[in-house]
Amino acid sequence: MTPIDLAAKLSQFDATWTPHVVADLNGQQVKLAKLEGAFVWHDHADEDELFWVVSGRLRIEFRDAPDAVLGPGQIVVVPRGVEHRPVAEPTAEVVLFEPATTKHTGDVDSERTVRDLPRL
Amino acid sequence: MTPIDLAAKLSQFDATWTPHVVADLNGQQVKLAKLEGAFVWHDHADEDELFWVVSGRLRIEFRDAPDAVLGPGQIVVVPRGVEHRPVAEPTAEVVLFEPATTKHTGDVDSERTVRDLPRL
């Protein structure tokens, strides 16, 4: 029950597209990530995913819907099964809230897939 | 998949201690609340609860642990079954992340209990 300072945690790593777990609750996890440029197209078959932009600008592309463009203090929920591609313009710091089972590249096995997420 | 601007949503209500639901995912909800002064002691038997302070200062008292004191950009998870009392000093705007089933006063039926949470 110790407070977690998100800016302090973000200062502890530089790696992009590598979610770091900072809290667990109800089978869900809070993760921090630094994003730069475009990620891979992917979806999560069984998991909704929340993005909360802390700094920078994030555009999320969808196959059949307008892009979601987010700045600091804005959130979006990507429903399960919806293919999406996050694109940081040019960088963004985000908080992710999603089930502990969620893989950040979904069912896509990419060179960017990180299998054991670090914890802060 | 429309972005949600948290500051804009917070500007839409004044009521304190009345969580407003802004998003649903994975059986969990994202809620916004304005807090002022002390709330009631309560716990949630089966639900962990995340507080994220957006503005102001929030102290959370526990029966058997040091207070958690949070400012903007700081979060804390109160585990299920842990009795707690949030105290805004003097006010705070917070985001709550918790199961959709969570009642904000837990099993305590108080004059402050809001049964059907508003949605924004």
PDB file of N, CA, C and O in Angstrom, chain A residues 31-74:
ATOM      1  N   LYS A  31       0.715  -1.183 -16.375  1.00  0.00           N
ATOM      2  CA  LYS A  31       2.025  -1.235 -17.016  1.00  0.00           C
ATOM      3  C   LYS A  31       2.383   0.144 -17.542  1.00  0.00           C
ATOM      4  O   LYS A  31       1.507   0.902 -17.967  1.00  0.00           O
ATOM      5  N   LEU A  32       3.668   0.438 -17.519  1.00  0.00           N
ATOM      6  CA  LEU A  32       4.174   1.679 -18.107  1.00  0.00           C
ATOM      7  C   LEU A  32       4.966   1.334 -19.350  1.00  0.00           C
ATOM      8  O   LEU A  32       5.705   0.344 -19.369  1.00  0.00           O
ATOM      9  N   ALA A  33       4.827   2.172 -20.373  1.00  0.00           N
ATOM     10  CA  ALA A  33       5.591   1.925 -21.594  1.00  0.00           C
ATOM     11  C   ALA A  33       5.986   3.239 -22.241  1.00  0.00           C
ATOM     12  O   ALA A  33       5.268   4.248 -22.139  1.00  0.00           O
ATOM     13  N   LYS A  34       7.155   3.205 -22.877  1.00  0.00           N
ATOM     14  CA  LYS A  34       7.614   4.327 -23.702  1.00  0.00           C
ATOM     15  C   LYS A  34       7.508   3.901 -25.158  1.00  0.00           C
ATOM     16  O   LYS A  34       7.979   2.809 -25.532  1.00  0.00           O
ATOM     17  N   LEU A  35       6.888   4.722 -25.939  1.00  0.00           N
ATOM     18  CA  LEU A  35       6.611   4.373 -27.333  1.00  0.00           C
ATOM     19  C   LEU A  35       7.317   5.355 -28.254  1.00  0.00           C
ATOM     20  O   LEU A  35       7.471   6.532 -27.936  1.00  0.00           O
ATOM     21  N   GLU A  36       7.742   4.838 -29.410  1.00  0.00           N
ATOM     22  CA  GLU A  36       8.386   5.707 -30.403  1.00  0.00           C
ATOM     23  C   GLU A  36       8.053   5.156 -31.775  1.00  0.00           C
ATOM     24  O   GLU A  36       8.321   3.975 -32.059  1.00  0.00           O
ATOM     25  N   GLY A  37       7.462   5.974 -32.615  1.00  0.00           N
ATOM     26  CA  GLY A  37       7.116   5.534 -33.960  1.00  0.00           C
ATOM     27  C   GLY A  37       6.012   4.495 -33.951  1.00  0.00           C
ATOM     28  O   GLY A  37       5.197   4.434 -33.027  1.00  0.00           O
ATOM     29  N   ALA A  38       6.014   3.658 -34.998  1.00  0.00           N
ATOM     30  CA  ALA A  38       4.909   2.717 -35.209  1.00  0.00           C
ATOM     31  C   ALA A  38       5.207   1.342 -34.626  1.00  0.00           C
ATOM     32  O   ALA A  38       6.331   0.855 -34.686  1.00  0.00           O
ATOM     33  N   PHE A  39       4.181   0.718 -34.075  1.00  0.00           N
ATOM     34  CA  PHE A  39       4.274  -0.652 -33.568  1.00  0.00           C
ATOM     35  C   PHE A  39       3.709  -1.596 -34.633  1.00  0.00           C
ATOM     36  O   PHE A  39       3.429  -1.180 -35.761  1.00  0.00           O
ATOM     37  N   VAL A  40       3.557  -2.861 -34.292  1.00  0.00           N
ATOM     38  CA  VAL A  40       3.000  -3.840 -35.235  1.00  0.00           C
ATOM     39  C   VAL A  40       1.474  -3.888 -35.114  1.00  0.00           C
ATOM     40  O   VAL A  40       0.913  -3.618 -34.049  1.00  0.00           O
ATOM     41  N   TRP A  41       0.805  -4.213 -36.214  1.00  0.00           N
ATOM     42  CA  TRP A  41      -0.635  -4.477 -36.168  1.00  0.00           C
ATOM     43  C   TRP A  41      -0.868  -5.743 -35.352  1.00  0.00           C
ATOM     44  O   TRP A  41      -0.169  -6.742 -35.528  1.00  0.00           O
ATOM     45  N   HIS A  42      -1.849  -5.704 -34.446  1.00  0.00           N
ATOM     46  CA  HIS A  42      -2.159  -6.891 -33.651  1.00  0.00           C
ATOM     47  C   HIS A  42      -3.528  -6.725 -33.009  1.00  0.00           C
ATOM     48  O   HIS A  42      -4.107  -5.628 -33.024  1.00  0.00           O
ATOM     49  N   ASP A  43      -4.035  -7.814 -32.474  1.00  0.00           N
ATOM     50  CA  ASP A  43      -5.232  -7.695 -31.634  1.00  0.00           C
ATOM     51  C   ASP A  43      -5.069  -8.632 -30.447  1.00  0.00           C
ATOM     52  O   ASP A  43      -4.091  -9.389 -30.359  1.00  0.00           O
ATOM     53  N   HIS A  44      -6.005  -8.516 -29.512  1.00  0.00           N
ATOM     54  CA  HIS A  44      -6.041  -9.395 -28.343  1.00  0.00           C
ATOM     55  C   HIS A  44      -7.419 -10.054 -28.352  1.00  0.00           C
ATOM     56  O   HIS A  44      -8.430  -9.379 -28.146  1.00  0.00           O
ATOM     57  N   ALA A  45      -7.449 -11.370 -28.598  1.00  0.00           N
ATOM     58  CA  ALA A  45      -8.734 -12.032 -28.843  1.00  0.00           C
ATOM     59  C   ALA A  45      -9.694 -11.919 -27.661  1.00  0.00           C
ATOM     60  O   ALA A  45     -10.905 -11.787 -27.850  1.00  0.00           O
ATOM     61  N   ASP A  46      -9.167 -11.956 -26.448  1.00  0.00           N
ATOM     62  CA  ASP A  46     -10.049 -12.061 -25.282  1.00  0.00           C
ATOM     63  C   ASP A  46      -9.884 -10.923 -24.283  1.00  0.00           C
ATOM     64  O   ASP A  46     -10.402 -11.017 -23.172  1.00  0.00           O
ATOM     65  N   GLU A  47      -9.134  -9.891 -24.659  1.00  0.00           N
ATOM     66  CA  GLU A  47      -8.812  -8.881 -23.653  1.00  0.00           C
ATOM     67  C   GLU A  47      -9.024  -7.472 -24.195  1.00  0.00           C
ATOM     68  O   GLU A  47      -8.502  -7.124 -25.252  1.00  0.00           O
ATOM     69  N   ASP A  48      -9.777  -6.679 -23.453  1.00  0.00           N
ATOM     70  CA  ASP A  48      -9.864  -5.251 -23.739  1.00  0.00           C
ATOM     71  C   ASP A  48      -8.607  -4.590 -23.179  1.00  0.00           C
ATOM     72  O   ASP A  48      -8.055  -5.020 -22.168  1.00  0.00           O
ATOM     73  N   GLU A  49      -8.178  -3.498 -23.813  1.00  0.00           N
ATOM     74  CA  GLU A  49      -6.917  -2.858 -23.427  1.00  0.00           C
ATOM     75  C   GLU A  49      -7.135  -1.345 -23.283  1.00  0.00           C
ATOM     76  O   GLU A  49      -7.676  -0.705 -24.181  1.00  0.00           O
ATOM     77  N   LEU A  50      -6.699  -0.818 -22.158  1.00  0.00           N
ATOM     78  CA  LEU A  50      -6.806   0.623 -21.943  1.00  0.00           C
ATOM     79  C   LEU A  50      -5.451   1.288 -22.123  1.00  0.00           C
ATOM     80  O   LEU A  50      -4.447   0.831 -21.556  1.00  0.00           O
ATOM     81  N   PHE A  51      -5.412   2.356 -22.914  1.00  0.00           N
ATOM     82  CA  PHE A  51      -4.234   3.210 -23.058  1.00  0.00           C
ATOM     83  C   PHE A  51      -4.527   4.537 -22.365  1.00  0.00           C
ATOM     84  O   PHE A  51      -5.586   5.122 -22.588  1.00  0.00           O
ATOM     85  N   TRP A  52      -3.590   5.019 -21.575  1.00  0.00           N
ATOM     86  CA  TRP A  52      -3.693   6.339 -20.936  1.00  0.00           C
ATOM     87  C   TRP A  52      -2.393   7.061 -21.270  1.00  0.00           C
ATOM     88  O   TRP A  52      -1.314   6.624 -20.853  1.00  0.00           O
ATOM     89  N   VAL A  53      -2.493   8.124 -22.044  1.00  0.00           N
ATOM     90  CA  VAL A  53      -1.290   8.859 -22.429  1.00  0.00           C
ATOM     91  C   VAL A  53      -0.883   9.812 -21.311  1.00  0.00           C
ATOM     92  O   VAL A  53      -1.690  10.626 -20.838  1.00  0.00           O
ATOM     93  N   VAL A  54       0.355   9.687 -20.863  1.00  0.00           N
ATOM     94  CA  VAL A  54       0.906  10.540 -19.805  1.00  0.00           C
ATOM     95  C   VAL A  54       1.662  11.720 -20.422  1.00  0.00           C
ATOM     96  O   VAL A  54       1.578  12.843 -19.948  1.00  0.00           O
ATOM     97  N   SER A  55       2.409  11.459 -21.487  1.00  0.00           N
ATOM     98  CA  SER A  55       3.090  12.539 -22.195  1.00  0.00           C
ATOM     99  C   SER A  55       3.206  12.162 -23.663  1.00  0.00           C
ATOM    100  O   SER A  55       3.122  10.982 -24.027  1.00  0.00           O
ATOM    101  N   GLY A  56       3.412  13.185 -24.506  1.00  0.00           N
ATOM    102  CA  GLY A  56       3.557  12.927 -25.937  1.00  0.00           C
ATOM    103  C   GLY A  56       2.212  12.797 -26.637  1.00  0.00           C
ATOM    104  O   GLY A  56       1.183  13.285 -26.141  1.00  0.00           O
ATOM    105  N   ARG A  57       2.251  12.127 -27.771  1.00  0.00           N
ATOM    106  CA  ARG A  57       1.049  12.010 -28.595  1.00  0.00           C
ATOM    107  C   ARG A  57       1.005  10.600 -29.171  1.00  0.00           C
ATOM    108  O   ARG A  57       2.012  10.092 -29.679  1.00  0.00           O
ATOM    109  N   LEU A  58      -0.148   9.986 -29.085  1.00  0.00           N
ATOM    110  CA  LEU A  58      -0.322   8.612 -29.565  1.00  0.00           C
ATOM    111  C   LEU A  58      -1.509   8.556 -30.507  1.00  0.00           C
ATOM    112  O   LEU A  58      -2.607   8.998 -30.171  1.00  0.00           O
ATOM    113  N   ARG A  59      -1.243   7.998 -31.688  1.00  0.00           N
ATOM    114  CA  ARG A  59      -2.331   7.742 -32.630  1.00  0.00           C
ATOM    115  C   ARG A  59      -2.511   6.235 -32.694  1.00  0.00           C
ATOM    116  O   ARG A  59      -1.529   5.493 -32.790  1.00  0.00           O
ATOM    117  N   ILE A  60      -3.740   5.766 -32.589  1.00  0.00           N
ATOM    118  CA  ILE A  60      -3.993   4.330 -32.718  1.00  0.00           C
ATOM    119  C   ILE A  60      -4.828   4.121 -33.971  1.00  0.00           C
ATOM    120  O   ILE A  60      -5.922   4.680 -34.104  1.00  0.00           O
ATOM    121  N   GLU A  61      -4.268   3.343 -34.886  1.00  0.00           N
ATOM    122  CA  GLU A  61      -4.961   3.069 -36.142  1.00  0.00           C
ATOM    123  C   GLU A  61      -5.817   1.814 -35.989  1.00  0.00           C
ATOM    124  O   GLU A  61      -5.431   0.869 -35.307  1.00  0.00           O
ATOM    125  N   PHE A  62      -6.972   1.851 -36.663  1.00  0.00           N
ATOM    126  CA  PHE A  62      -7.854   0.686 -36.711  1.00  0.00           C
ATOM    127  C   PHE A  62      -8.119   0.350 -38.172  1.00  0.00           C
ATOM    128  O   PHE A  62      -8.034   1.220 -39.047  1.00  0.00           O
ATOM    129  N   ARG A  63      -8.482  -0.876 -38.445  1.00  0.00           N
ATOM    130  CA  ARG A  63      -8.738  -1.275 -39.828  1.00  0.00           C
ATOM    131  C   ARG A  63     -10.007  -0.617 -40.374  1.00  0.00           C
ATOM    132  O   ARG A  63     -10.055  -0.259 -41.547  1.00  0.00           O
ATOM    133  N   ASP A  64     -11.025  -0.509 -39.535  1.00  0.00           N
ATOM    134  CA  ASP A  64     -12.340  -0.098 -40.034  1.00  0.00           C
ATOM    135  C   ASP A  64     -12.944   1.056 -39.243  1.00  0.00           C
ATOM    136  O   ASP A  64     -14.167   1.188 -39.174  1.00  0.00           O
ATOM    137  N   ALA A  65     -12.110   1.852 -38.626  1.00  0.00           N
ATOM    138  CA  ALA A  65     -12.641   2.977 -37.850  1.00  0.00           C
ATOM    139  C   ALA A  65     -11.617   4.103 -37.902  1.00  0.00           C
ATOM    140  O   ALA A  65     -10.434   3.863 -38.199  1.00  0.00           O
ATOM    141  N   PRO A  66     -12.056   5.326 -37.644  1.00  0.00           N
ATOM    142  CA  PRO A  66     -11.109   6.442 -37.637  1.00  0.00           C
ATOM    143  C   PRO A  66     -10.026   6.236 -36.579  1.00  0.00           C
ATOM    144  O   PRO A  66     -10.265   5.586 -35.552  1.00  0.00           O
ATOM    145  N   ASP A  67      -8.863   6.788 -36.830  1.00  0.00           N
ATOM    146  CA  ASP A  67      -7.790   6.740 -35.837  1.00  0.00           C
ATOM    147  C   ASP A  67      -8.255   7.386 -34.525  1.00  0.00           C
ATOM    148  O   ASP A  67      -9.019   8.350 -34.533  1.00  0.00           O
ATOM    149  N   ALA A  68      -7.751   6.889 -33.419  1.00  0.00           N
ATOM    150  CA  ALA A  68      -7.893   7.574 -32.129  1.00  0.00           C
ATOM    151  C   ALA A  68      -6.588   8.329 -31.891  1.00  0.00           C
ATOM    152  O   ALA A  68      -5.516   7.728 -31.963  1.00  0.00           O
ATOM    153  N   VAL A  69      -6.675   9.615 -31.649  1.00  0.00           N
ATOM    154  CA  VAL A  69      -5.487  10.434 -31.405  1.00  0.00           C
ATOM    155  C   VAL A  69      -5.556  10.957 -29.980  1.00  0.00           C
ATOM    156  O   VAL A  69      -6.526  11.607 -29.602  1.00  0.00           O
ATOM    157  N   LEU A  70      -4.530  10.639 -29.197  1.00  0.00           N
ATOM    158  CA  LEU A  70      -4.562  10.956 -27.770  1.00  0.00           C
ATOM    159  C   LEU A  70      -3.354  11.786 -27.350  1.00  0.00           C
ATOM    160  O   LEU A  70      -2.225  11.507 -27.766  1.00  0.00           O
ATOM    161  N   GLY A  71      -3.613  12.757 -26.504  1.00  0.00           N
ATOM    162  CA  GLY A  71      -2.568  13.508 -25.833  1.00  0.00           C
ATOM    163  C   GLY A  71      -2.629  13.236 -24.339  1.00  0.00           C
ATOM    164  O   GLY A  71      -3.395  12.384 -23.879  1.00  0.00           O
ATOM    165  N   PRO A  72      -1.809  13.964 -23.572  1.00  0.00           N
ATOM    166  CA  PRO A  72      -1.760  13.731 -22.126  1.00  0.00           C
ATOM    167  C   PRO A  72      -3.132  13.881 -21.460  1.00  0.00           C
ATOM    168  O   PRO A  72      -3.893  14.791 -21.787  1.00  0.00           O
ATOM    169  N   GLY A  73      -3.439  12.971 -20.568  1.00  0.00           N
ATOM    170  CA  GLY A  73      -4.708  13.027 -19.853  1.00  0.00           C
ATOM    171  C   GLY A  73      -5.872  12.446 -20.629  1.00  0.00           C
ATOM    172  O   GLY A  73      -7.015  12.579 -20.212  1.00  0.00           O
ATOM    173  N   GLN A  74      -5.568  11.792 -21.729  1.00  0.00           N
ATOM    174  CA  GLN A  74      -6.633  11.168 -22.518  1.00  0.00           C
ATOM    175  C   GLN A  74      -6.451   9.652 -22.524  1.00  0.00           C
ATOM    176  O   GLN A  74      -5.324   9.152 -22.551  1.00  0.00           O
TER     177      GLN A  74
END
